[in-house]
Each structure stands twice: as C-alpha cells, then as structure tokens.
Tab-separated table of C-alpha atoms in Angstrom:
chain	number	residue	atom	x	y	z
A	29	MET	CA	22.433	36.959	18.049
A	30	ALA	CA	20.592	37.359	14.751
A	31	PHE	CA	23.441	35.534	13.012
A	32	TRP	CA	23.010	32.482	15.262
A	33	VAL	CA	19.247	32.548	14.761
A	34	GLN	CA	19.797	32.443	10.999
A	35	ILE	CA	22.272	29.573	11.356
A	36	GLY	CA	19.825	27.697	13.603
A	37	SER	CA	17.028	28.144	11.071
A	38	LEU	CA	19.292	26.885	8.305
A	39	VAL	CA	20.126	23.762	10.325
A	40	VAL	CA	16.419	23.077	10.890
A	41	ILE	CA	15.738	23.427	7.160
A	42	ILE	CA	18.616	21.092	6.277
A	43	MET	CA	17.489	18.521	8.880
A	44	SER	CA	13.934	18.650	7.595
A	45	ALA	CA	15.127	18.082	4.052
A	46	ALA	CA	17.158	15.070	5.205
A	47	VAL	CA	14.228	13.598	7.125
A	48	ARG	CA	11.832	13.913	4.207
A	49	GLY	CA	14.247	12.773	1.544
A	50	ARG	CA	12.116	9.768	0.584
A	51	VAL	CA	8.706	11.331	1.159
A	52	GLU	CA	8.031	13.339	-1.964
A	53	LYS	CA	5.314	14.737	-4.176
A	54	GLU	CA	7.184	13.287	-7.158
A	55	LEU	CA	8.622	9.790	-7.121
A	56	SER	CA	12.305	9.069	-7.627
A	57	PRO	CA	13.371	6.773	-10.491
A	58	GLU	CA	14.272	3.910	-8.145
A	59	CYS	CA	10.714	3.814	-6.836
A	60	ARG	CA	9.027	4.220	-10.210
A	61	GLU	CA	10.272	0.729	-11.065
A	62	PHE	CA	7.422	-0.677	-8.947
A	63	LEU	CA	4.855	0.985	-11.209
A	64	TYR	CA	3.753	-0.159	-14.660
A	65	ARG	CA	5.587	2.037	-17.201
A	66	GLY	CA	6.898	4.024	-14.222
A	67	THR	CA	3.561	5.795	-13.806
A	68	PRO	CA	1.518	5.938	-10.570
A	69	PRO	CA	-2.294	5.847	-10.654
A	70	THR	CA	-3.665	9.171	-11.862
A	71	GLY	CA	-6.572	11.169	-10.444
A	72	LEU	CA	-5.437	11.132	-6.808
A	73	GLU	CA	-4.096	14.601	-6.070
A	74	HIS	CA	-4.597	16.045	-2.579
A	75	HIS	CA	-2.249	18.072	-0.389
A	76	TYR	CA	-2.405	15.555	2.482
A	77	LEU	CA	-1.324	12.613	0.308
A	78	GLN	CA	2.387	11.807	0.207
A	79	PHE	CA	4.366	9.207	-1.674
A	80	ILE	CA	6.544	6.986	0.476
A	81	CYS	CA	9.364	5.114	-1.191
A	82	GLN	CA	9.306	2.196	1.233
A	83	ARG	CA	12.921	1.391	2.032
A	84	TYR	CA	14.215	-1.481	4.136
A	85	ASN	CA	17.775	-2.685	4.682
A	86	LYS	CA	19.282	-0.168	2.240
A	87	LYS	CA	16.948	-0.933	-0.653
A	88	ALA	CA	13.655	0.397	-2.029
A	89	ARG	CA	10.948	-2.292	-1.741
A	90	TYR	CA	7.657	-0.740	-2.951
A	91	VAL	CA	5.668	2.505	-3.114
A	92	THR	CA	2.854	3.752	-0.888
A	93	LEU	CA	0.573	6.757	-1.288
A	94	TYR	CA	-0.101	7.759	2.313
A	95	ASN	CA	-2.834	9.913	3.828
A	96	THR	CA	-1.239	11.929	6.662
A	97	GLU	CA	-4.631	13.124	7.930
A	98	ASP	CA	-6.413	9.767	8.069
A	99	HIS	CA	-3.189	7.939	9.028
A	100	ILE	CA	-3.658	5.107	6.531
A	101	PRO	CA	-2.278	4.253	3.079
A	102	ILE	CA	-4.490	5.038	0.094
A	103	TYR	CA	-2.660	2.328	-1.846
A	104	SER	CA	0.561	0.369	-1.991
A	105	ALA	CA	2.072	-0.471	-5.387
A	106	TYR	CA	4.520	-3.338	-5.685
A	107	ILE	CA	6.010	-5.957	-7.977
A	108	PHE	CA	4.671	-9.456	-7.377
A	109	LYS	CA	7.392	-12.028	-6.650
A	110	ARG	CA	6.797	-15.710	-7.329
A	111	SER	CA	6.790	-17.592	-4.046
A	112	ASP	CA	5.415	-20.552	-2.130
A	113	GLY	CA	3.332	-18.230	0.023
A	114	GLU	CA	5.196	-18.793	3.270
A	115	LYS	CA	4.631	-16.076	5.853
A	116	CYS	CA	7.441	-14.036	7.349
A	117	VAL	CA	8.018	-14.601	11.076
A	118	ASP	CA	9.430	-12.593	13.990
A	119	VAL	CA	9.368	-9.218	12.291
A	120	PRO	CA	8.576	-6.227	14.525
A	121	TRP	CA	6.026	-3.670	13.368
A	122	MET	CA	7.706	-0.582	11.958
A	123	TYR	CA	7.006	3.104	11.337
A	124	GLU	CA	8.180	5.670	8.784
A	125	PRO	CA	10.748	8.176	10.150
A	126	GLN	CA	10.455	10.289	6.992
A	127	LEU	CA	6.947	11.445	7.755
A	128	SER	CA	7.248	13.487	10.903
A	129	THR	CA	10.210	12.971	13.176
A	130	SER	CA	13.807	14.166	13.233
A	131	SER	CA	15.877	11.260	11.992
A	132	ASP	CA	19.057	10.558	10.083
A	133	THR	CA	17.559	7.633	8.182
A	134	ASP	CA	15.162	7.322	5.273
A	135	GLU	CA	14.332	3.687	6.091
A	136	MET	CA	11.432	2.229	8.058
A	137	GLN	CA	12.336	1.493	11.684
A	138	PRO	CA	10.961	-0.727	14.479
A	139	PHE	CA	8.740	1.131	16.922
A	140	PRO	CA	10.764	2.391	19.899
A	141	ARG	CA	9.862	1.449	23.455
A	142	GLY	CA	7.980	3.779	25.743
A	143	TYR	CA	6.415	6.997	24.541
A	144	MET	CA	8.815	7.950	21.788
A	145	HIS	CA	5.947	7.389	19.321
A	146	MET	CA	4.488	10.692	20.550
A	147	ASN	CA	7.128	12.377	18.383
A	148	PHE	CA	5.669	11.144	15.135
A	149	GLU	CA	2.017	10.185	15.701
A	150	ASP	CA	0.846	13.505	14.224
A	151	ALA	CA	1.251	12.220	10.654
A	152	GLN	CA	1.012	8.438	10.904
A	153	ALA	CA	-0.543	5.588	12.860
A	154	VAL	CA	1.193	4.112	15.892
A	155	LEU	CA	0.748	0.786	17.678
A	156	ASP	CA	-1.392	2.341	20.421
A	157	ASP	CA	-3.996	3.245	17.808
A	158	TYR	CA	-4.723	-0.454	17.246
A	159	THR	CA	-4.411	-1.642	20.865
A	160	ASN	CA	-8.044	-1.066	21.815
A	161	ALA	CA	-9.539	-1.323	18.324
A	162	ILE	CA	-11.067	-4.692	19.140
A	163	LEU	CA	-13.297	-4.761	16.043
A	164	TYR	CA	-10.346	-4.482	13.644
A	165	GLU	CA	-7.035	-6.069	12.811
A	166	ARG	CA	-3.959	-4.793	11.021
A	167	GLY	CA	-4.267	-5.745	7.351
A	168	THR	CA	-1.369	-5.212	4.940
A	169	LEU	CA	-1.982	-3.850	1.431
A	170	ASN	CA	1.280	-5.289	0.114
A	171	PRO	CA	1.109	-8.769	1.709
A	172	ASP	CA	4.200	-10.775	2.509
A	173	GLU	CA	2.582	-13.710	0.649
A	174	HIS	CA	3.223	-11.804	-2.590
A	175	GLN	CA	6.940	-11.434	-1.861
A	176	ASP	CA	9.727	-14.008	-1.848
A	177	GLU	CA	12.969	-12.659	-0.373
A	178	PRO	CA	13.025	-12.348	3.448
A	179	ASP	CA	13.790	-8.614	3.341
A	180	ASP	CA	10.956	-7.955	0.879
A	181	LYS	CA	8.597	-9.857	3.172
A	182	ALA	CA	9.850	-8.024	6.263
A	183	SER	CA	9.312	-4.631	4.607
A	184	THR	CA	5.543	-5.230	4.441
A	185	TYR	CA	5.311	-4.989	8.246
A	186	THR	CA	5.150	-1.228	8.537
A	187	LEU	CA	2.026	0.589	9.701
A	188	THR	CA	2.270	2.805	6.622
A	189	ASN	CA	1.292	-0.341	4.670
A	190	VAL	CA	-1.565	-1.213	7.055
A	191	VAL	CA	-5.291	-0.457	7.263
A	192	PRO	CA	-7.902	-1.550	9.827
A	193	MET	CA	-9.706	-4.650	8.556
A	194	VAL	CA	-12.485	-6.670	10.140
A	195	PRO	CA	-11.252	-10.184	11.061
A	196	ASN	CA	-13.583	-11.975	8.640
A	197	LEU	CA	-12.266	-10.008	5.659
A	198	ASN	CA	-8.645	-10.063	6.767
A	199	ASN	CA	-8.340	-13.711	7.737
A	200	ARG	CA	-10.785	-15.402	5.404
A	201	VAL	CA	-12.023	-13.448	2.385
A	202	TRP	CA	-9.102	-11.162	1.483
A	203	ASN	CA	-6.423	-13.641	2.496
A	204	LYS	CA	-8.018	-16.298	0.283
A	205	GLN	CA	-8.042	-13.891	-2.681
A	206	GLU	CA	-4.365	-13.008	-2.129
A	207	HIS	CA	-3.665	-16.749	-2.301
A	208	ILE	CA	-5.667	-17.095	-5.555
A	209	ILE	CA	-3.820	-14.174	-7.155
A	210	ARG	CA	-0.462	-15.617	-6.084
A	211	GLN	CA	-1.242	-18.967	-7.707
A	212	ARG	CA	-2.610	-17.335	-10.875
A	213	LEU	CA	0.417	-15.113	-11.393
A	214	ASN	CA	2.831	-17.898	-10.432
A	215	ASN	CA	1.321	-20.120	-13.125
A	216	TYR	CA	0.557	-17.800	-16.028
A	217	CYS	CA	2.502	-14.542	-15.758
A	218	HIS	CA	5.804	-14.848	-17.627
A	219	GLY	CA	6.996	-11.288	-17.134
A	220	THR	CA	6.722	-8.661	-14.425
A	221	ALA	CA	3.419	-8.436	-12.591
A	222	TYR	CA	2.555	-5.038	-11.128
A	223	ILE	CA	-0.032	-4.880	-8.345
A	224	VAL	CA	-1.773	-1.874	-6.802
A	225	THR	CA	-3.900	-2.469	-3.698
A	226	GLY	CA	-5.854	0.324	-2.060
A	227	VAL	CA	-8.889	1.429	-0.076
A	228	THR	CA	-11.909	3.704	-0.088
A	229	THR	CA	-13.108	5.555	3.014
A	230	SER	CA	-16.334	7.248	4.071
A	231	GLY	CA	-15.484	9.152	7.252
A	232	LYS	CA	-15.589	6.345	9.841
A	233	MET	CA	-12.662	6.658	12.258
A	234	ILE	CA	-11.023	4.691	15.055
A	235	ARG	CA	-10.639	6.950	18.099
A	236	ARG	CA	-7.990	6.937	20.812
A	237	GLU	CA	-8.329	9.087	23.923
A	238	ASN	CA	-11.268	10.789	22.230
A	239	MET	CA	-9.160	11.768	19.221
A	240	LYS	CA	-9.909	10.673	15.662
A	241	ARG	CA	-6.877	8.626	14.763
A	242	ILE	CA	-7.327	6.117	11.902
A	243	ALA	CA	-9.780	6.013	9.012
A	244	VAL	CA	-11.612	2.719	8.588
A	245	PRO	CA	-11.811	1.583	4.941
A	246	THR	CA	-15.228	0.940	3.460
A	247	TYR	CA	-13.816	-1.160	0.624
A	248	LEU	CA	-10.470	-2.720	-0.180
A	249	TRP	CA	-9.551	-3.065	-3.850
A	250	SER	CA	-6.705	-4.536	-5.841
A	251	ALA	CA	-5.620	-4.751	-9.481
A	252	TYR	CA	-2.748	-6.442	-11.281
A	253	CYS	CA	-1.091	-5.921	-14.659
A	254	CYS	CA	0.974	-8.605	-16.404
A	255	ALA	CA	1.564	-7.642	-20.033
A	256	ASN	CA	3.747	-10.695	-20.730
A	257	TYR	CA	1.612	-13.732	-19.943
A	258	ASP	CA	1.084	-17.287	-21.203
A	259	HIS	CA	-1.271	-17.059	-24.189
A	260	ASN	CA	-2.049	-20.764	-23.800
A	261	THR	CA	-3.611	-20.101	-20.413
A	262	PRO	CA	-6.841	-22.126	-19.928
A	263	TYR	CA	-9.947	-20.210	-20.940
A	264	ASN	CA	-11.300	-19.941	-17.399
A	265	GLU	CA	-8.161	-17.939	-16.531
A	266	ARG	CA	-7.311	-16.463	-19.935
A	267	TYR	CA	-9.844	-13.616	-19.723
A	268	ARG	CA	-8.165	-12.452	-16.515
A	269	PHE	CA	-5.077	-11.347	-18.463
A	270	PRO	CA	-3.254	-9.087	-19.044
A	271	SER	CA	-5.036	-7.336	-16.158
A	272	PHE	CA	-7.820	-7.972	-13.705
A	273	ALA	CA	-9.163	-6.595	-10.435
A	274	HIS	CA	-11.334	-7.194	-7.399
A	275	TYR	CA	-12.770	-5.444	-4.361
A	276	GLY	CA	-14.286	-6.449	-1.017
A	277	LEU	CA	-16.499	-4.813	1.596
A	278	ASN	CA	-14.784	-4.234	4.947
A	279	GLU	CA	-17.661	-5.622	7.032
A	280	GLU	CA	-18.022	-8.855	8.984
A	281	GLU	CA	-21.096	-9.676	6.910
A	282	ASN	CA	-20.006	-9.625	3.283
A	283	ASN	CA	-20.442	-11.708	0.174
A	284	GLY	CA	-16.775	-12.234	-0.583
A	285	VAL	CA	-14.799	-10.386	-3.228
A	286	MET	CA	-16.146	-9.156	-6.544
A	287	GLU	CA	-13.822	-9.820	-9.497
A	288	MET	CA	-13.971	-7.629	-12.587
A	289	SER	CA	-11.927	-5.869	-15.241
A	290	VAL	CA	-9.664	-3.024	-14.175
A	291	GLN	CA	-11.859	-0.602	-16.137
A	292	LYS	CA	-14.956	-1.748	-14.207
A	293	LEU	CA	-13.092	-1.270	-10.937
A	294	GLU	CA	-12.106	2.249	-11.981
A	295	GLU	CA	-15.742	3.059	-12.739
A	296	PHE	CA	-16.753	1.705	-9.330
A	297	LEU	CA	-14.103	3.767	-7.522
A	298	LYS	CA	-15.088	6.959	-9.340
A	299	LYS	CA	-18.536	6.542	-7.786
A	300	THR	CA	-17.453	5.547	-4.289
A	301	THR	CA	-14.340	7.549	-3.383
A	302	PHE	CA	-12.607	10.889	-3.918
A	303	VAL	CA	-10.752	10.044	-7.148
A	304	ASN	CA	-11.481	12.363	-10.067
A	305	GLN	CA	-12.734	11.412	-13.521
A	306	ASN	CA	-9.166	11.029	-14.801
A	307	PHE	CA	-8.528	8.169	-12.398
A	308	GLN	CA	-6.542	5.350	-14.009
A	309	ILE	CA	-4.720	2.599	-12.149
A	310	PHE	CA	-2.337	1.458	-14.910
A	311	ALA	CA	-0.934	3.675	-17.635
A	312	GLY	CA	-2.555	2.852	-20.975
A	313	ASP	CA	-4.854	0.344	-19.242
A	314	CYS	CA	-1.983	-2.169	-19.056
A	315	VAL	CA	-1.674	-2.306	-22.852
A	316	PRO	CA	2.050	-2.250	-23.694
A	317	PRO	CA	3.299	0.112	-26.412
A	318	ALA	CA	3.611	-1.501	-29.854
A	319	SER	CA	7.402	-1.415	-29.551
A	320	GLU	CA	7.211	-3.735	-26.525
A	321	VAL	CA	4.753	-6.240	-27.980
C-alpha cells in the first residue's frame, strides 16, 4: 500500500511540474526576447507574483507578471509590431492553464462551458468575475492594436492580460494613447520597440458572491524603449526617444494621460505602489551598450 502511495505522490509531483512548466520565478530564454536586453523590470519581488510566458498556437507571444492573490497582471511586456491598428475579431476570452489546474498544455485556452472554471479560479480571474462588475470593463495591457499577425493579436485576449478599467479610460483616454504610441513607433522607430504596460493598486476590489476577487487598478502606466530610432525625427517627437512613458488615473473623471520620461514614471511609481527603490523598467534606462551603438 505504501508503495502505491509513493507512486501516486510521484505522479502528482510530475503532473504539477508539467502544468507549471511555463509559469516560473525565472524566465526562459524564449520569453526574455520580449524584454529589453532580456531583463525584466527590477524591484518587483513578491511570493504571489509569477511570470507567465504567454503562449498561443505553439509560440511564445509576450510576458506577463501576474498577481495570483489579486487576480490581475502587474504588467505585460511585449514587442511592438508595426500595424494599421485593425482590431482582432471573433476571438474567445481565454485563461491560463499553467496557473492552477491540471492540464497537459502550457498554452492559453478558451474558457470552458459550465462550471469548469471553478477548477482554476483560485489563482486567476474568470469570466464570472466581470459579469456583474457594471462599473468596469476588461482592458488589455498588451493591446491587439500594437500587434500585427492574427495569432499575436488573438493572444492578447486572455484574462491574465486584463485589468478592470472604467469605460471612459478604456474606450477614450487609454485607447487614444495606444493609437498615438502606435503611430509614433510606426513612423520613427527603426529597430525593435519594447513596451511594458502595468498598473498600481490600492486595495479596492471587485467582489463576487461576497468574495474579494479582482483588484481594481488606481493607475495604469506604460513605457516604451526604442534604442534604434530616426535621429531626424521632428523636434516635437524627438525628445520622446529613445524612451518615453505615460500614466492615467482609472477613474471616470480624469484629466487624460500624463506623458513623461521613463525616469519620472519610475519616481512616481516608487511613491504610489509597492515597488522598491531599485525599481527600473528598462535595463540601463534604455541606453544601449557602447558595442551596440
């Protein structure tokens, strides 16, 4: 009997390892390619934060740092793809099997019908969490407008890339800024553009059946890094390279986004969220090593 118990325990351990193969404390090389110089933002170390190498249709698409207690992403980091801004259509919302359910896949999957979501809602948001959240909409950190290939666009529709946003910010203010950034990088970034988009929280939660389910962001922020850019860029855009940033208040009444240097954004976030004093979004402040200049 003891022998079979040991074998059963071994199977559970092996299955768990398979399930969590793409959810790691340390990122794999294939997912570091979405980060400037292969380095994630520093100063964000907590036991409930997990990296997700977001995989779709047999390929890594971007990286998310996910909060398994608040059930929202802290940030998503991705490579900007030049595009015409067309939205993806007819893509079902997906979840991340790696986080909390027995599965033989390390790729995001469409939500199953019925109550199967009960098997994995302990560590991530599910569709029911947003059903009655009438004050908020699902806002993506890595937007499909910043991707080009259909599969890259489709991969943005996972709830591990989503935070609750008020309609005014989601549909007007933030969406407009995503459009501005797309045009700016389309026109003046000659090389790879790395973008990190994240949130700050302050304890406000969306509840479902009297349970605290999803943290509501106080601010959304975003920063890009394009070390290889057009040095003949017009002056009114030139100072926004090689890197720039912005943030917006997640309230219906807001004054739009605030644009600033990445360093100014880092200073702001050190005062408003749980990052430590070593917090840095881009390695070396997006200044390429001399050998790459």
